């Protein structure tokens, strides 16, 4: 069976000496390009798509590929010629039955990890996926800690001997000063608003 | 003559800014009426110099004086007048000059508004403002010199980048962005002053809040104007791509929003002083980081036309500002002691903490994603992208959580709450949630996040509308006439609270509109020959013909498309492909027709030279217009909250 | 002094600054090619001038120079002469091919008739081969060893000396650089 497949694909497939690639057990009518794809990412792992499903999935996969000649746009969104070609290639590969990860890996072979708009999970990339989650946990821990601490200090007895609510300093805005002094005069009966015990002006 | 005069004005403002900063700091340490008076004069003079330089440049642009370096760079005789004015900020040197002028105006107004107040803080603040101002003057005097003399002035110039001439929104987005970005320098100075003075009293929170809110309003509008411009001009049908420069404008907005909420707690209970100050400092630092990202060439971005060699200089300033902030906080934050406490985890105060947590987390996530490619290259030596799919994934839960919190927070009471009170507050709005989600399902929503966002939106809407109505109903019960009650609540004593809830209403609509527009749209890409038709949802599109247009600065091919619905013609739309002399790749301009609940969006993907073969992108975008409108509502609410209230009659009586 | 604040502050600030500083001066649009040292993707393309299909596997044992170009590309025009001279002088062991990138057949034919060409240009339908090789734009030239491995890639117009050097590297089978 293997040698039969080899004979059939022999004219189309290229097996360079340096690469001990496996001969994919692919459909016999693969074009040169898709057989190259199969050599790189393995045989198609999924069902060939067509019609509306194909359109929808093409857009979906295209949205994960970066248009190499644009600034940050995805292949699905970009009108550039290169992006249109890439979109066509994505469509052909989906129609041949390759799945999303295979297609992304194929483009990554030519263009590098740069072409994937969503960082794949490898190496230090884990940090960008889990960083926000760790941030959430750390932040939540801090907030809960702050709330616990605040709530527990409420239980403490107020300082003995302090009958005045709040600090006894004058406000920063000089305009408010006469009002505060007048209020203290009216409320506490302090002449001129000055506390009889403390020497604050 | 003009180049020389311009350079002189810039050098003058550099001198005034430097001397003024030094005098301000000296006044702060050893106050005296004379030095304070001179500090203020120097601040005004510094501002005057930069504003004058700007006006001079505008004059030079309008007069097509090509002996001025910047005019030779971006000026052109074949441009409409509005484009000539806009070219002031279209390229590096002009944009820094514009930045300087706005900073000057802000410093002047902020100094004048507080000329007789807060003497323990103001000299410190002015010192910081003038130090920042001196840096920008230094940029203008050296690395980003707009008034260079051109030895042999050309007869005509090349004009600004064509992308910037495409749409009138280009006139609006940068000024608003600068009013936002630059404005954050003022609260930075005020926050630094609080740390330097070693206190943050209740009265000083007023200017801090005011001068944080004003740039915030501009920033909110600027961000959305940028999105609107991208939508109307770039032709891919979206309004936000998480481009590094878009993120740069969003990051300070997030921390400023957090600071505005945290400041409410500081005002009410005298807590979180250090935290509020930290957020304000971070906001300014993020604006400097933002301007670095836009201009340095380190980030791959749509805004690449602004990349320039002043990156290292801005990085130096950013370093100085970061070290200043960290140092100041480390040494002085303990002086800002809290005066109160949060009593209960189920209170509204606690919800403010959650608000800050979510906003800071959002900031961290966007910042991490934006700088991550740099990190990976340093660690793994590999170039990679963190693009829209990643940011969308992260932003959706965060946005939904914030939306929900906007409902839960205001529902809970201040201070303490019993379990029964919490139930009574949090359960009734579930009705709104169910109604909104039900409405969504009926209208075809199938995406679970969108449905959840609708539910949260309904919840928050019920709470917010209730809070908006509450003071009016209280006054009605007391016997006040409806008109008087409305006037008092919306413009009188209840204005600040009312305005805040208007902002929440706007924010809620924006989040819901984003959710709906992201998942409920229809799109189609078709190849059409003249006479061909395509069906898009309820619309029938017929490609009539293509027309060639020649304008002074570009040629264009317009595709005339007839749009009809239920057999009736609705419009004839004309998306186009423009060819500018200076560029190889043509730039498309989509045509957008807005209806109440959706937009019909047509964009030319490609068109054959003979105009007979059209590649058309057609979209129905629901609720996009609501994003723009609701942002306007947010700005309006902010304005209501901003305008200070008169001292009431009761306060006058005490005198 | 608040130690905690200082520590957290520096921990956030120093790495960020370091990262930005390290990246200053880097061109964000420069992307390194991952194809160097990898087996050249196979192709089977029709020449513009008609005739038999050219396929890479039939060229095994020869050094191949693959130049992606277009008529609308000014730098391609600059290097056209250099490529012709190199092709003529390097003998039958080195095979040159042009691959047309986003252009119209008629225009290419006209151009080649006017300018002449020492080697065939191939038509890449749908840009599939450009994608397989990771082409960003034109001109881009790939040098492939007799064993079928890409030894170097140049994303700029070439001169004869550079072409010769790159061919020597390819013949030796040493993976060179990218540019």
PDB file of N, CA and C in Angstrom, chain A residues 108-158:
ATOM      1  N   UNK A 108       2.720  29.354   9.527  1.00  0.00           N
ATOM      2  CA  UNK A 108       3.798  29.662  10.450  1.00  0.00           C
ATOM      3  C   UNK A 108       5.130  29.177   9.905  1.00  0.00           C
ATOM      4  N   UNK A 109       5.104  28.076   9.135  1.00  0.00           N
ATOM      5  CA  UNK A 109       6.340  27.565   8.563  1.00  0.00           C
ATOM      6  C   UNK A 109       6.977  28.606   7.660  1.00  0.00           C
ATOM      7  N   UNK A 110       6.170  29.280   6.845  1.00  0.00           N
ATOM      8  CA  UNK A 110       6.722  30.252   5.900  1.00  0.00           C
ATOM      9  C   UNK A 110       7.014  31.593   6.543  1.00  0.00           C
ATOM     10  N   UNK A 111       6.134  32.032   7.436  1.00  0.00           N
ATOM     11  CA  UNK A 111       6.218  33.400   7.927  1.00  0.00           C
ATOM     12  C   UNK A 111       6.670  33.525   9.366  1.00  0.00           C
ATOM     13  N   UNK A 112       6.753  32.414  10.045  1.00  0.00           N
ATOM     14  CA  UNK A 112       7.162  32.506  11.442  1.00  0.00           C
ATOM     15  C   UNK A 112       5.980  32.705  12.370  1.00  0.00           C
ATOM     16  N   UNK A 113       6.254  32.626  13.652  1.00  0.00           N
ATOM     17  CA  UNK A 113       5.203  32.748  14.668  1.00  0.00           C
ATOM     18  C   UNK A 113       4.506  34.096  14.577  1.00  0.00           C
ATOM     19  N   UNK A 114       5.181  35.042  13.952  1.00  0.00           N
ATOM     20  CA  UNK A 114       4.659  36.389  13.788  1.00  0.00           C
ATOM     21  C   UNK A 114       3.297  36.419  13.117  1.00  0.00           C
ATOM     22  N   UNK A 115       3.031  35.445  12.260  1.00  0.00           N
ATOM     23  CA  UNK A 115       1.821  35.496  11.451  1.00  0.00           C
ATOM     24  C   UNK A 115       0.577  35.045  12.226  1.00  0.00           C
ATOM     25  N   UNK A 116       0.792  34.490  13.410  1.00  0.00           N
ATOM     26  CA  UNK A 116      -0.363  34.083  14.221  1.00  0.00           C
ATOM     27  C   UNK A 116      -0.752  35.226  15.137  1.00  0.00           C
ATOM     28  N   UNK A 117      -2.007  35.652  15.018  1.00  0.00           N
ATOM     29  CA  UNK A 117      -2.469  36.789  15.822  1.00  0.00           C
ATOM     30  C   UNK A 117      -2.755  36.400  17.265  1.00  0.00           C
ATOM     31  N   UNK A 118      -2.938  35.103  17.501  1.00  0.00           N
ATOM     32  CA  UNK A 118      -3.202  34.651  18.854  1.00  0.00           C
ATOM     33  C   UNK A 118      -2.002  33.841  19.285  1.00  0.00           C
ATOM     34  N   UNK A 119      -1.304  34.250  20.331  1.00  0.00           N
ATOM     35  CA  UNK A 119      -0.057  33.564  20.697  1.00  0.00           C
ATOM     36  C   UNK A 119      -0.292  32.097  21.017  1.00  0.00           C
ATOM     37  N   UNK A 120       0.418  31.182  20.340  1.00  0.00           N
ATOM     38  CA  UNK A 120       0.281  29.766  20.691  1.00  0.00           C
ATOM     39  C   UNK A 120       0.963  29.492  22.028  1.00  0.00           C
ATOM     40  N   UNK A 121       0.515  28.442  22.682  1.00  0.00           N
ATOM     41  CA  UNK A 121       1.044  28.162  24.012  1.00  0.00           C
ATOM     42  C   UNK A 121       2.377  27.460  23.937  1.00  0.00           C
ATOM     43  N   UNK A 122       3.446  28.228  23.896  1.00  0.00           N
ATOM     44  CA  UNK A 122       4.761  27.586  23.950  1.00  0.00           C
ATOM     45  C   UNK A 122       5.739  28.550  24.602  1.00  0.00           C
ATOM     46  N   UNK A 123       6.649  27.998  25.323  1.00  0.00           N
ATOM     47  CA  UNK A 123       7.672  28.809  25.964  1.00  0.00           C
ATOM     48  C   UNK A 123       7.062  29.852  26.878  1.00  0.00           C
ATOM     49  N   UNK A 124       7.599  31.060  26.783  1.00  0.00           N
ATOM     50  CA  UNK A 124       7.183  32.122  27.704  1.00  0.00           C
ATOM     51  C   UNK A 124       5.803  32.681  27.330  1.00  0.00           C
ATOM     52  N   UNK A 125       5.233  32.208  26.200  1.00  0.00           N
ATOM     53  CA  UNK A 125       3.902  32.674  25.808  1.00  0.00           C
ATOM     54  C   UNK A 125       2.854  32.408  26.859  1.00  0.00           C
ATOM     55  N   UNK A 126       3.117  31.404  27.696  1.00  0.00           N
ATOM     56  CA  UNK A 126       2.160  31.081  28.751  1.00  0.00           C
ATOM     57  C   UNK A 126       1.856  32.315  29.596  1.00  0.00           C
ATOM     58  N   UNK A 127       2.849  33.167  29.712  1.00  0.00           N
ATOM     59  CA  UNK A 127       2.706  34.338  30.587  1.00  0.00           C
ATOM     60  C   UNK A 127       1.591  35.264  30.128  1.00  0.00           C
ATOM     61  N   UNK A 128       1.448  35.424  28.825  1.00  0.00           N
ATOM     62  CA  UNK A 128       0.431  36.361  28.363  1.00  0.00           C
ATOM     63  C   UNK A 128      -0.972  35.791  28.519  1.00  0.00           C
ATOM     64  N   UNK A 129      -1.081  34.459  28.515  1.00  0.00           N
ATOM     65  CA  UNK A 129      -2.389  33.857  28.707  1.00  0.00           C
ATOM     66  C   UNK A 129      -2.763  33.759  30.172  1.00  0.00           C
ATOM     67  N   UNK A 130      -1.781  33.507  31.022  1.00  0.00           N
ATOM     68  CA  UNK A 130      -2.109  33.320  32.433  1.00  0.00           C
ATOM     69  C   UNK A 130      -1.825  34.542  33.288  1.00  0.00           C
ATOM     70  N   UNK A 131      -1.066  35.477  32.725  1.00  0.00           N
ATOM     71  CA  UNK A 131      -0.797  36.707  33.467  1.00  0.00           C
ATOM     72  C   UNK A 131      -2.049  37.403  33.967  1.00  0.00           C
ATOM     73  N   UNK A 132      -3.012  37.665  33.091  1.00  0.00           N
ATOM     74  CA  UNK A 132      -4.220  38.326  33.577  1.00  0.00           C
ATOM     75  C   UNK A 132      -4.937  37.540  34.668  1.00  0.00           C
ATOM     76  N   UNK A 133      -4.954  36.241  34.537  1.00  0.00           N
ATOM     77  CA  UNK A 133      -5.613  35.438  35.559  1.00  0.00           C
ATOM     78  C   UNK A 133      -4.880  35.565  36.889  1.00  0.00           C
ATOM     79  N   UNK A 134      -3.542  35.476  36.831  1.00  0.00           N
ATOM     80  CA  UNK A 134      -2.759  35.651  38.056  1.00  0.00           C
ATOM     81  C   UNK A 134      -2.993  37.034  38.637  1.00  0.00           C
ATOM     82  N   UNK A 135      -3.081  38.037  37.746  1.00  0.00           N
ATOM     83  CA  UNK A 135      -3.354  39.392  38.205  1.00  0.00           C
ATOM     84  C   UNK A 135      -4.682  39.474  38.929  1.00  0.00           C
ATOM     85  N   UNK A 136      -5.668  38.793  38.359  1.00  0.00           N
ATOM     86  CA  UNK A 136      -6.993  38.792  38.985  1.00  0.00           C
ATOM     87  C   UNK A 136      -6.921  38.181  40.388  1.00  0.00           C
ATOM     88  N   UNK A 137      -6.238  37.043  40.495  1.00  0.00           N
ATOM     89  CA  UNK A 137      -6.146  36.378  41.791  1.00  0.00           C
ATOM     90  C   UNK A 137      -5.400  37.245  42.797  1.00  0.00           C
ATOM     91  N   UNK A 138      -4.295  37.840  42.344  1.00  0.00           N
ATOM     92  CA  UNK A 138      -3.525  38.693  43.251  1.00  0.00           C
ATOM     93  C   UNK A 138      -4.356  39.883  43.691  1.00  0.00           C
ATOM     94  N   UNK A 139      -5.020  40.526  42.723  1.00  0.00           N
ATOM     95  CA  UNK A 139      -5.841  41.689  43.036  1.00  0.00           C
ATOM     96  C   UNK A 139      -6.974  41.350  43.979  1.00  0.00           C
ATOM     97  N   UNK A 140      -7.634  40.226  43.709  1.00  0.00           N
ATOM     98  CA  UNK A 140      -8.734  39.817  44.572  1.00  0.00           C
ATOM     99  C   UNK A 140      -8.232  39.574  45.985  1.00  0.00           C
ATOM    100  N   UNK A 141      -7.063  38.946  46.085  1.00  0.00           N
ATOM    101  CA  UNK A 141      -6.491  38.690  47.408  1.00  0.00           C
ATOM    102  C   UNK A 141      -6.234  39.998  48.145  1.00  0.00           C
ATOM    103  N   UNK A 142      -5.726  40.994  47.417  1.00  0.00           N
ATOM    104  CA  UNK A 142      -5.447  42.284  48.051  1.00  0.00           C
ATOM    105  C   UNK A 142      -6.743  42.946  48.517  1.00  0.00           C
ATOM    106  N   UNK A 143      -7.747  42.946  47.646  1.00  0.00           N
ATOM    107  CA  UNK A 143      -9.019  43.593  48.008  1.00  0.00           C
ATOM    108  C   UNK A 143      -9.646  42.913  49.208  1.00  0.00           C
ATOM    109  N   UNK A 144      -9.656  41.587  49.189  1.00  0.00           N
ATOM    110  CA  UNK A 144     -10.231  40.853  50.320  1.00  0.00           C
ATOM    111  C   UNK A 144      -9.439  41.147  51.579  1.00  0.00           C
ATOM    112  N   UNK A 145      -8.130  41.210  51.437  1.00  0.00           N
ATOM    113  CA  UNK A 145      -7.299  41.529  52.595  1.00  0.00           C
ATOM    114  C   UNK A 145      -7.617  42.908  53.150  1.00  0.00           C
ATOM    115  N   UNK A 146      -7.770  43.862  52.265  1.00  0.00           N
ATOM    116  CA  UNK A 146      -8.090  45.222  52.695  1.00  0.00           C
ATOM    117  C   UNK A 146      -9.438  45.247  53.406  1.00  0.00           C
ATOM    118  N   UNK A 147     -10.424  44.577  52.852  1.00  0.00           N
ATOM    119  CA  UNK A 147     -11.757  44.574  53.445  1.00  0.00           C
ATOM    120  C   UNK A 147     -11.757  43.896  54.804  1.00  0.00           C
ATOM    121  N   UNK A 148     -11.016  42.767  54.897  1.00  0.00           N
ATOM    122  CA  UNK A 148     -10.952  42.061  56.186  1.00  0.00           C
ATOM    123  C   UNK A 148     -10.349  42.953  57.248  1.00  0.00           C
ATOM    124  N   UNK A 149      -9.249  43.626  56.864  1.00  0.00           N
ATOM    125  CA  UNK A 149      -8.536  44.464  57.842  1.00  0.00           C
ATOM    126  C   UNK A 149      -9.428  45.600  58.293  1.00  0.00           C
ATOM    127  N   UNK A 150     -10.114  46.238  57.321  1.00  0.00           N
ATOM    128  CA  UNK A 150     -10.977  47.350  57.677  1.00  0.00           C
ATOM    129  C   UNK A 150     -12.079  46.890  58.594  1.00  0.00           C
ATOM    130  N   UNK A 151     -12.724  45.797  58.191  1.00  0.00           N
ATOM    131  CA  UNK A 151     -13.870  45.320  58.964  1.00  0.00           C
ATOM    132  C   UNK A 151     -13.450  44.984  60.370  1.00  0.00           C
ATOM    133  N   UNK A 152     -12.231  44.436  60.534  1.00  0.00           N
ATOM    134  CA  UNK A 152     -11.841  44.024  61.884  1.00  0.00           C
ATOM    135  C   UNK A 152     -11.527  45.218  62.753  1.00  0.00           C
ATOM    136  N   UNK A 153     -11.046  46.309  62.181  1.00  0.00           N
ATOM    137  CA  UNK A 153     -10.735  47.460  63.028  1.00  0.00           C
ATOM    138  C   UNK A 153     -11.992  48.163  63.511  1.00  0.00           C
ATOM    139  N   UNK A 154     -13.102  47.896  62.857  1.00  0.00           N
ATOM    140  CA  UNK A 154     -14.350  48.501  63.328  1.00  0.00           C
ATOM    141  C   UNK A 154     -14.664  48.020  64.737  1.00  0.00           C
ATOM    142  N   UNK A 155     -14.289  46.782  65.024  1.00  0.00           N
ATOM    143  CA  UNK A 155     -14.641  46.182  66.304  1.00  0.00           C
ATOM    144  C   UNK A 155     -13.894  46.827  67.460  1.00  0.00           C
ATOM    145  N   UNK A 156     -12.798  47.524  67.143  1.00  0.00           N
ATOM    146  CA  UNK A 156     -12.019  48.119  68.231  1.00  0.00           C
ATOM    147  C   UNK A 156     -12.821  49.210  68.946  1.00  0.00           C
ATOM    148  N   UNK A 157     -12.563  49.347  70.225  1.00  0.00           N
ATOM    149  CA  UNK A 157     -13.201  50.409  70.982  1.00  0.00           C
ATOM    150  C   UNK A 157     -12.661  51.756  70.549  1.00  0.00           C
ATOM    151  N   UNK A 158     -13.534  52.760  70.529  1.00  0.00           N
ATOM    152  CA  UNK A 158     -12.991  54.093  70.228  1.00  0.00           C
ATOM    153  C   UNK A 158     -12.044  54.540  71.345  1.00  0.00           C
TER     154      UNK A 158
END
